[in-house]
Amino acid sequence: MKIYSYLLLGAMFLLGGCSDLLDIDPKNKIPADELFSTPEGVQAHMANLYGRLPIEDFTYSPNRGFNVGVGTDVNNAGFMAAHFCDEAIHPEYNDFGEEWFDYWEDGYKLIRDLNSLLVTIPTLTSITEQQKNEINAETHFLRAYTYFALAKRYGGVPIIKEPQEYNGNIEELRVPRNTEKDTWDFVLEECDQAVSLFGDANENDVLRANKWVALALKSRAALYAASVAKFTHQPYVSFSGPAVDQKLVGIEVISADHYYDECISASQEIMNSGKFGLYKPSPATPEEATTNYQKLFEQPFQCLDGLKEPIFMKAYAANTILAHNYDVWFSPRQMILDPNLYPGRMNPTLDFVDSFEDYTDDGTGTPKPISTRVDGNESDYNGFNLSTRYLSFPIDKPYQAFAGRDARLSAMVLFPGQNFGSTKIIIQGGLVKADGSGYHYRTQASEKGQDGLIYYTYGAEKSTEYSGFDPTLGHYTRSGFLFKKFLQIESPVEQAWSKGTQPWIDFRYGEILLNYAEAVIEKTTSTSAEKQAAQDALNAVRKRAAHKDDIALTQANVRKERFVELAFENKRRWDLSRWRTFHKEFENRVRKGLVPFLDLRTNPAHYVFVRVNPLGIESKTFDYSWYYKSIPGTGANGLVQNP
């Protein structure tokens, strides 16, 4: 039973609304003995369960939930987790905040079916004992993953380990919330159970749960639990109310080191296994590092030789309902010409771009903002000024403004004037008149340059010939940058929905190294040996990006490295949440942009870059209440509500 088939079948069940069809007793849609009477029936049920796993992948959207875009349901407006933090802005909808959907009901439906399966496994006669053991292990992993998704959203939740049966007394089905500590402990126990049951089963299969995948989940979950314990109290945050009094949210700080140790132990087991490593860890040049990093996410199946970086992936299938829409939503406008498609929806922020180092490599790891002005003032966001002396960049190579930056930046972000495949991408937002009497910004206009040629505000005359700043449609970047991580840049983008097939890497070795480094620096009792190993892990990640120096193991360096290494992998929003820094990072904050102006006052014309507050992007404030989602249906289920 291959997980590729599980995912494919699972998508079919989701598309057809058939998840209940494969519910086993006690709902009695299909009796257990019928469903599991053949290996194919077992395969179908496992496919259903895997298809409902709350993976925050290409088909996850904070405003719609999981598996959005499977089949024909594609309209999530291109919203992704990156839009809900400081990684990116959306060019059409000025949105921000907490998830709009509730995972509560779907999460407990999945838990119900997992509990039923655990009871049913010993009775199966259609599969071997080895297969029973593997399914048992997978089920514990799936249950751990599901409770993890609930815990990071709601805190302490009801822990239900066995199938519930309705015997006429509804009160018997009402299970109170466990403490947040109990909930995280259960997630880690389930990971341990899965590890012990898996043994060596499936261990070389990145498309199926195995021992290493369970350890990777434990590494991630334990780090989250540790952060909750360390930072969910003053001076970081302050909550009050019945949920706090009953310890349904928050964990006592004394438990933090225990959870950091759990993360360290799980991470070390992966690090010492001899099975995993960073993809191409020692590039000769930054250019080589860019190519390597880009390939890891565009073509991960081609990056599995030797020590693997991907630990667990979710696959998609061409010409089936199991596909995604990343290439349609996020490719530049110039690549997507069909008026019924909506490209250009992921605009990396200048805040993100400014977070990368150059290759000074002075041992500090300090980010260096993009240089735009002769006077070095990079804090002015008031827009273009005719009297300001800006740095100039060639008309045919405006991307030189970003030369010498960390290789990962150019692997993730598309700069003005760079090629997407063989197409030069035009990103321009302003035009300075040749006589210096004024300029055009945010309106399409034309001017004759000193060379006699006609130039346009947005870099070209027709709306299909440029990819930036036109406010009439939501297809153009407003930040000055476009997105390319994961995208199939060298292959023609299919002008249709549900054609994306590049896999999603859910767990990878780079994250494990950074989990380990963070756990060690945050733990109060870390040994000198642990600190040295953690510093080595931190710097290994940087050196894969062609850095040559070693930076210190500090909280700031670890957090910055997570920001730039794991960007757009749906980690940042949860990092800011578990560190309890979201409300500090977003207090009337406007995410920034960088506008290229073509200056016609010289011959040849040249580009200048202007820091701005992007058009239509309002200031944002993170509300304290978003650290924990509201429990739905408390009037009926009697559960204590979150603060």
Coordinates of C-alpha atoms in Angstrom, one line a residue, residues 17-414:
G17 CA -17.8 14.5 -0.2
C18 CA -17.4 10.8 0.6
S19 CA -15.4 10.9 3.8
D20 CA -18.4 9.7 5.7
L21 CA -18.8 6.8 3.3
L22 CA -15.7 5.2 4.7
D23 CA -16.5 5.9 8.4
I24 CA -16.4 2.6 10.3
D25 CA -18.5 1.5 13.2
P26 CA -20.1 3.0 15.3
K27 CA -21.6 5.1 12.5
N28 CA -22.3 2.0 10.5
K29 CA -22.0 3.6 7.0
I30 CA -20.0 0.5 6.0
P31 CA -19.6 -2.3 8.6
A32 CA -16.0 -2.8 9.6
D33 CA -15.9 -6.4 8.5
E34 CA -17.1 -5.4 5.0
L35 CA -14.7 -2.5 4.6
F36 CA -11.7 -4.4 5.8
S37 CA -12.5 -7.7 4.2
T38 CA -9.9 -7.1 1.4
P39 CA -6.5 -5.3 1.2
E40 CA -8.1 -2.9 -1.2
G41 CA -10.7 -1.9 1.4
V42 CA -7.9 -1.3 4.0
Q43 CA -6.1 0.8 1.4
A44 CA -9.2 2.8 0.7
H45 CA -9.7 3.6 4.3
M46 CA -6.1 4.6 4.9
A47 CA -6.3 6.8 1.8
N48 CA -9.3 8.5 3.3
L49 CA -7.5 9.2 6.6
Y50 CA -4.3 10.4 4.9
G51 CA -6.3 12.7 2.7
R52 CA -7.8 14.4 5.7
L53 CA -4.5 14.9 7.5
P54 CA -4.2 18.7 8.4
I55 CA -1.0 19.3 6.4
E56 CA -0.5 23.0 5.8
D57 CA 0.6 22.5 2.2
F58 CA -0.1 24.0 -1.2
T59 CA -3.8 23.4 -0.7
Y60 CA -4.0 24.9 2.8
S61 CA -5.5 28.4 3.1
P62 CA -6.0 30.3 6.4
N63 CA -9.3 31.6 5.1
R64 CA -10.7 28.3 3.9
G65 CA -8.9 25.4 5.6
F66 CA -7.3 22.3 4.3
N67 CA -7.4 20.7 0.9
V68 CA -8.7 23.9 -0.8
G69 CA -8.4 23.6 -4.5
V70 CA -8.7 19.9 -4.7
G71 CA -10.7 19.3 -7.9
T72 CA -12.8 22.3 -8.9
D73 CA -13.0 24.2 -5.6
V74 CA -10.1 26.6 -6.3
N75 CA -11.4 30.0 -5.1
N76 CA -9.4 30.8 -2.0
A77 CA -8.3 34.1 -3.7
G78 CA -4.7 33.0 -3.5
F79 CA -4.5 33.5 0.3
M80 CA -1.7 31.7 2.1
A81 CA -0.2 31.8 5.5
A82 CA 2.6 34.1 4.3
H83 CA 0.0 36.8 3.8
F84 CA -1.0 36.6 7.5
C85 CA 2.5 37.6 8.7
D86 CA 5.5 39.6 7.5
E87 CA 6.5 37.4 4.6
A88 CA 4.2 38.7 1.9
I89 CA 1.3 41.0 1.1
H90 CA -1.7 40.2 -1.2
P91 CA -2.1 42.6 -4.2
E92 CA -5.9 42.7 -4.1
Y93 CA -7.2 42.0 -0.6
N94 CA -5.7 43.8 2.4
D95 CA -6.0 41.0 4.8
F96 CA -4.4 39.8 8.0
G97 CA -5.2 38.2 11.3
E98 CA -6.2 34.7 12.5
E99 CA -7.5 31.8 10.5
W100 CA -11.1 32.3 9.4
F101 CA -12.0 28.6 9.5
D102 CA -12.5 26.3 12.5
Y103 CA -10.7 23.0 12.5
W104 CA -12.6 21.7 15.5
E105 CA -15.3 19.6 13.9
D106 CA -13.1 18.2 11.1
G107 CA -10.3 17.5 13.6
Y108 CA -12.6 15.5 15.8
K109 CA -14.2 13.6 12.9
L110 CA -10.7 12.5 11.9
I111 CA -9.9 11.5 15.5
R112 CA -13.1 9.5 15.8
D113 CA -12.2 7.5 12.7
L114 CA -8.6 7.0 13.9
N115 CA -9.9 5.8 17.3
S116 CA -12.2 3.4 15.6
L117 CA -9.4 2.1 13.4
L118 CA -7.2 1.4 16.4
V119 CA -10.0 -0.8 17.9
T120 CA -10.5 -2.6 14.6
I121 CA -6.9 -3.4 13.6
P122 CA -6.5 -6.5 15.8
T123 CA -9.6 -8.0 14.2
L124 CA -8.5 -7.7 10.6
T125 CA -7.9 -10.9 8.7
S126 CA -7.3 -9.6 5.2
I127 CA -3.8 -8.3 5.9
T128 CA -0.6 -9.7 7.5
E129 CA 0.5 -9.1 11.1
Q130 CA 3.3 -7.0 9.8
Q131 CA 0.8 -4.8 7.9
K132 CA -1.4 -4.6 11.0
N133 CA 1.6 -3.3 12.9
E134 CA 2.5 -0.7 10.3
I135 CA -1.1 0.5 10.1
N136 CA -1.2 0.7 13.9
A137 CA 2.0 2.8 13.9
E138 CA 0.6 5.1 11.1
T139 CA -2.7 5.6 13.0
H140 CA -0.8 6.7 16.1
F141 CA 1.2 9.1 14.0
L142 CA -1.9 10.5 12.3
R143 CA -3.6 11.0 15.6
A144 CA -0.5 12.8 17.0
Y145 CA -0.5 15.0 13.9
T146 CA -4.2 15.8 14.3
Y147 CA -4.0 16.6 18.0
F148 CA -1.0 18.8 17.2
A149 CA -3.1 20.8 14.8
L150 CA -5.7 21.3 17.5
A151 CA -3.3 22.1 20.3
K152 CA -1.5 24.9 18.5
R153 CA -4.9 26.5 17.7
Y154 CA -6.9 25.9 20.8
G155 CA -4.5 25.0 23.6
G156 CA -5.9 22.3 25.8
V157 CA -8.6 20.2 24.1
P158 CA -10.6 17.1 25.0
I159 CA -8.4 14.0 24.7
I160 CA -10.6 11.2 23.3
K161 CA -8.7 7.9 22.9
E162 CA -11.5 5.5 22.2
P163 CA -14.6 5.4 20.1
Q164 CA -17.6 7.0 21.7
E165 CA -21.1 5.4 21.4
Y166 CA -24.4 7.1 22.0
N167 CA -26.6 5.2 24.4
G168 CA -29.3 7.7 24.8
N169 CA -27.4 9.9 27.3
I170 CA -25.9 12.9 25.6
E171 CA -24.0 13.9 28.7
E172 CA -21.8 10.8 28.4
L173 CA -20.5 12.1 25.1
R174 CA -19.5 15.5 26.6
V175 CA -15.8 15.3 27.3
P176 CA -14.2 18.3 29.2
R177 CA -11.1 20.0 27.9
N178 CA -7.8 18.6 29.2
T179 CA -5.1 21.0 30.2
E180 CA -2.8 22.4 27.6
K181 CA 0.0 20.5 29.2
D182 CA -1.9 17.2 29.1
T183 CA -2.7 17.8 25.4
W184 CA 0.9 18.4 24.4
D185 CA 2.0 15.4 26.5
F186 CA -0.4 13.3 24.6
V187 CA 0.9 14.4 21.2
L188 CA 4.4 13.5 22.3
E189 CA 3.2 10.1 23.7
E190 CA 1.6 9.3 20.4
C191 CA 4.8 10.2 18.5
D192 CA 6.7 7.8 20.9
Q193 CA 4.2 5.1 20.3
A194 CA 4.4 5.5 16.6
V195 CA 8.2 5.4 16.7
S196 CA 8.2 2.2 18.8
L197 CA 5.7 0.4 16.5
F198 CA 7.3 1.5 13.2
G199 CA 10.7 0.0 13.7
D200 CA 12.4 0.0 10.3
A201 CA 9.1 -0.1 8.3
N202 CA 8.8 2.3 5.4
E203 CA 12.0 4.1 6.6
N204 CA 13.2 4.9 3.1
D205 CA 9.9 6.1 1.9
V206 CA 9.5 9.9 2.0
L207 CA 5.9 9.6 0.9
R208 CA 4.7 7.5 3.9
A209 CA 4.8 7.9 7.6
N210 CA 7.7 6.1 9.3
K211 CA 9.8 6.2 12.4
W212 CA 11.7 9.3 11.2
V213 CA 8.6 11.2 10.3
A214 CA 7.2 10.5 13.7
L215 CA 10.4 11.8 15.3
A216 CA 10.3 14.9 13.1
L217 CA 6.7 15.6 14.3
K218 CA 7.9 15.2 17.8
S219 CA 10.7 17.6 17.3
R220 CA 8.3 20.2 15.9
A221 CA 5.6 19.6 18.5
A222 CA 7.9 19.5 21.5
L223 CA 9.5 22.8 20.4
Y224 CA 6.0 24.4 20.2
A225 CA 5.1 23.1 23.7
A226 CA 8.3 24.4 25.2
S227 CA 7.7 27.8 23.7
V228 CA 4.2 27.9 25.2
A229 CA 5.6 27.0 28.6
K230 CA 8.4 29.6 28.4
F231 CA 6.6 32.5 26.9
T232 CA 2.9 32.3 27.8
H233 CA 3.2 34.5 30.9
Q234 CA 4.4 37.9 31.9
P235 CA 6.4 39.8 30.7
Y236 CA 5.7 38.3 27.3
V237 CA 1.9 38.0 27.4
S238 CA -0.9 38.1 30.1
F239 CA -4.1 36.1 29.8
S240 CA -6.9 35.8 32.4
G241 CA -10.2 34.0 32.8
P242 CA -11.5 30.5 33.6
A243 CA -9.5 28.8 30.9
V244 CA -6.3 30.3 32.4
D245 CA -7.4 29.4 36.0
Q246 CA -8.0 25.8 34.9
K247 CA -4.7 25.6 33.0
L248 CA -6.6 25.0 29.7
V249 CA -4.3 27.5 28.1
G250 CA -0.7 28.0 29.0
I251 CA 1.9 25.7 30.7
E252 CA 3.9 26.4 33.8
V253 CA 7.3 27.8 32.9
I254 CA 9.0 25.1 35.0
S255 CA 8.0 22.6 32.3
A256 CA 9.8 24.5 29.5
D257 CA 13.2 22.7 29.8
H258 CA 11.5 19.3 29.8
Y259 CA 9.9 20.0 26.4
Y260 CA 13.1 21.5 25.0
D261 CA 14.8 18.3 26.1
E262 CA 12.2 16.3 24.2
C263 CA 12.8 18.4 21.1
I264 CA 16.6 17.9 21.5
S265 CA 16.3 14.2 21.9
A266 CA 14.0 13.7 18.9
S267 CA 16.1 16.0 16.7
Q268 CA 19.4 14.3 17.8
E269 CA 18.0 10.9 16.8
I270 CA 17.4 12.1 13.3
M271 CA 20.7 14.0 13.2
N272 CA 22.7 10.9 14.3
S273 CA 20.8 8.4 12.1
G274 CA 23.2 8.8 9.1
K275 CA 20.1 8.9 6.8
F276 CA 19.5 12.6 6.5
G277 CA 21.5 15.7 5.6
L278 CA 21.2 19.1 3.9
Y279 CA 20.9 19.0 0.2
K280 CA 24.2 20.1 -1.4
P281 CA 25.6 21.4 1.9
S282 CA 28.9 22.9 0.6
P283 CA 28.3 25.0 -2.6
A284 CA 31.3 26.6 -4.2
T285 CA 29.6 29.9 -4.9
P286 CA 26.4 31.8 -3.9
E287 CA 25.1 31.2 -7.5
E288 CA 25.5 27.5 -7.0
A289 CA 23.8 27.7 -3.6
T290 CA 20.8 29.6 -5.2
T291 CA 20.4 26.8 -7.9
N292 CA 20.6 24.1 -5.2
Y293 CA 18.1 25.7 -2.9
Q294 CA 15.7 26.4 -5.7
K295 CA 15.9 22.8 -7.0
L296 CA 15.1 21.4 -3.6
F297 CA 11.6 22.9 -3.7
E298 CA 10.9 22.7 -7.4
Q299 CA 12.1 19.2 -7.9
P300 CA 12.5 17.5 -4.5
F301 CA 12.2 14.0 -6.0
Q302 CA 15.5 14.7 -7.8
C303 CA 17.1 15.6 -4.5
L304 CA 16.9 12.3 -2.7
D305 CA 20.3 10.7 -3.5
G306 CA 22.7 10.2 -0.6
L307 CA 21.7 11.8 2.7
K308 CA 18.1 13.0 2.1
E309 CA 16.9 16.5 3.2
P310 CA 13.1 15.7 2.7
I311 CA 11.8 13.5 5.5
F312 CA 8.1 13.5 4.6
M313 CA 6.5 14.8 1.5
K314 CA 3.0 15.1 0.1
A315 CA 2.7 14.2 -3.5
Y316 CA 0.4 15.4 -6.2
A317 CA -0.6 13.8 -9.5
A318 CA -0.7 15.3 -13.0
N319 CA -4.0 15.2 -14.9
T320 CA -6.0 14.1 -11.8
I321 CA -8.0 15.9 -9.2
L322 CA -5.0 15.7 -6.9
A323 CA -3.1 18.8 -8.0
H324 CA -2.6 22.3 -6.7
N325 CA -2.7 25.9 -8.0
Y326 CA 0.5 27.5 -6.8
D327 CA 1.8 28.2 -10.3
V328 CA -1.4 29.9 -11.3
W329 CA -1.8 32.0 -8.2
F330 CA 1.8 33.1 -7.9
S331 CA 3.5 33.2 -11.3
P332 CA 4.0 36.7 -12.7
R333 CA 1.2 38.4 -14.7
Q334 CA 3.2 38.1 -17.9
M335 CA 3.1 34.3 -17.6
I336 CA -0.6 34.0 -17.0
L337 CA -2.7 35.5 -19.8
D338 CA -6.0 33.8 -19.4
P339 CA -8.5 36.4 -18.0
N340 CA -10.2 33.8 -15.8
L341 CA -7.0 33.1 -13.9
Y342 CA -5.5 35.3 -11.1
P343 CA -1.7 35.4 -11.0
G344 CA 0.8 37.5 -9.0
R345 CA -0.9 37.0 -5.6
M346 CA 2.2 36.5 -3.5
N347 CA 4.2 39.7 -3.1
P348 CA 7.2 39.2 -0.7
T349 CA 7.6 42.2 1.5
L350 CA 10.6 44.6 1.7
D351 CA 10.6 43.6 5.4
F352 CA 11.4 40.1 4.4
V353 CA 14.0 41.1 1.7
D354 CA 15.8 43.4 4.2
S355 CA 16.2 40.4 6.6
F356 CA 18.9 38.7 4.5
E357 CA 22.6 39.1 5.0
D358 CA 25.1 40.0 2.3
Y359 CA 28.5 38.1 2.1
T360 CA 30.5 40.4 4.3
D361 CA 30.5 37.4 6.7
D362 CA 31.8 39.3 9.6
G363 CA 30.7 36.7 12.2
T364 CA 27.6 38.6 13.4
G365 CA 25.0 37.4 11.0
T366 CA 23.5 40.8 10.8
P367 CA 21.0 41.5 8.1
K368 CA 21.7 44.5 5.8
P369 CA 18.9 46.5 4.3
I370 CA 18.8 47.1 0.5
S371 CA 20.8 50.3 -0.3
T372 CA 18.7 52.8 -2.2
R373 CA 20.1 56.3 -1.4
V374 CA 23.4 58.1 -1.5
D375 CA 22.8 59.5 2.0
G376 CA 22.2 56.0 3.4
N377 CA 18.8 56.9 4.9
E378 CA 16.8 53.7 4.6
S379 CA 14.0 54.7 7.0
D380 CA 12.2 57.1 4.7
Y381 CA 8.9 55.6 3.3
N382 CA 7.4 58.9 2.2
G383 CA 7.7 58.1 -1.5
F384 CA 9.7 59.5 -4.4
N385 CA 11.3 62.9 -4.0
L386 CA 12.8 64.8 -7.0
S387 CA 15.5 66.3 -4.7
T388 CA 16.7 63.1 -3.2
R389 CA 19.9 61.5 -4.6
Y390 CA 19.1 57.9 -5.2
L391 CA 21.5 55.2 -6.2
S392 CA 21.2 54.4 -9.9
F393 CA 21.0 51.0 -11.5
P394 CA 21.3 50.1 -15.3
I395 CA 18.1 50.2 -17.3
D396 CA 18.7 46.6 -18.5
K397 CA 19.7 45.2 -15.1
P398 CA 17.7 46.8 -12.3
Y399 CA 18.2 43.6 -10.3
Q400 CA 21.8 44.6 -9.6
A401 CA 20.3 46.5 -6.7
F402 CA 20.1 43.1 -4.9
A403 CA 23.5 41.7 -5.9
G404 CA 25.6 40.1 -3.3
R405 CA 22.7 39.0 -1.0
D406 CA 22.2 35.7 0.7
A407 CA 21.7 33.0 -2.0
R408 CA 18.4 32.0 -0.6
L409 CA 16.9 35.4 -1.3
S410 CA 17.3 35.1 -5.1
A411 CA 16.1 31.5 -4.9
M412 CA 12.8 32.6 -3.4
V413 CA 12.2 36.1 -4.7
L414 CA 11.9 37.4 -8.2

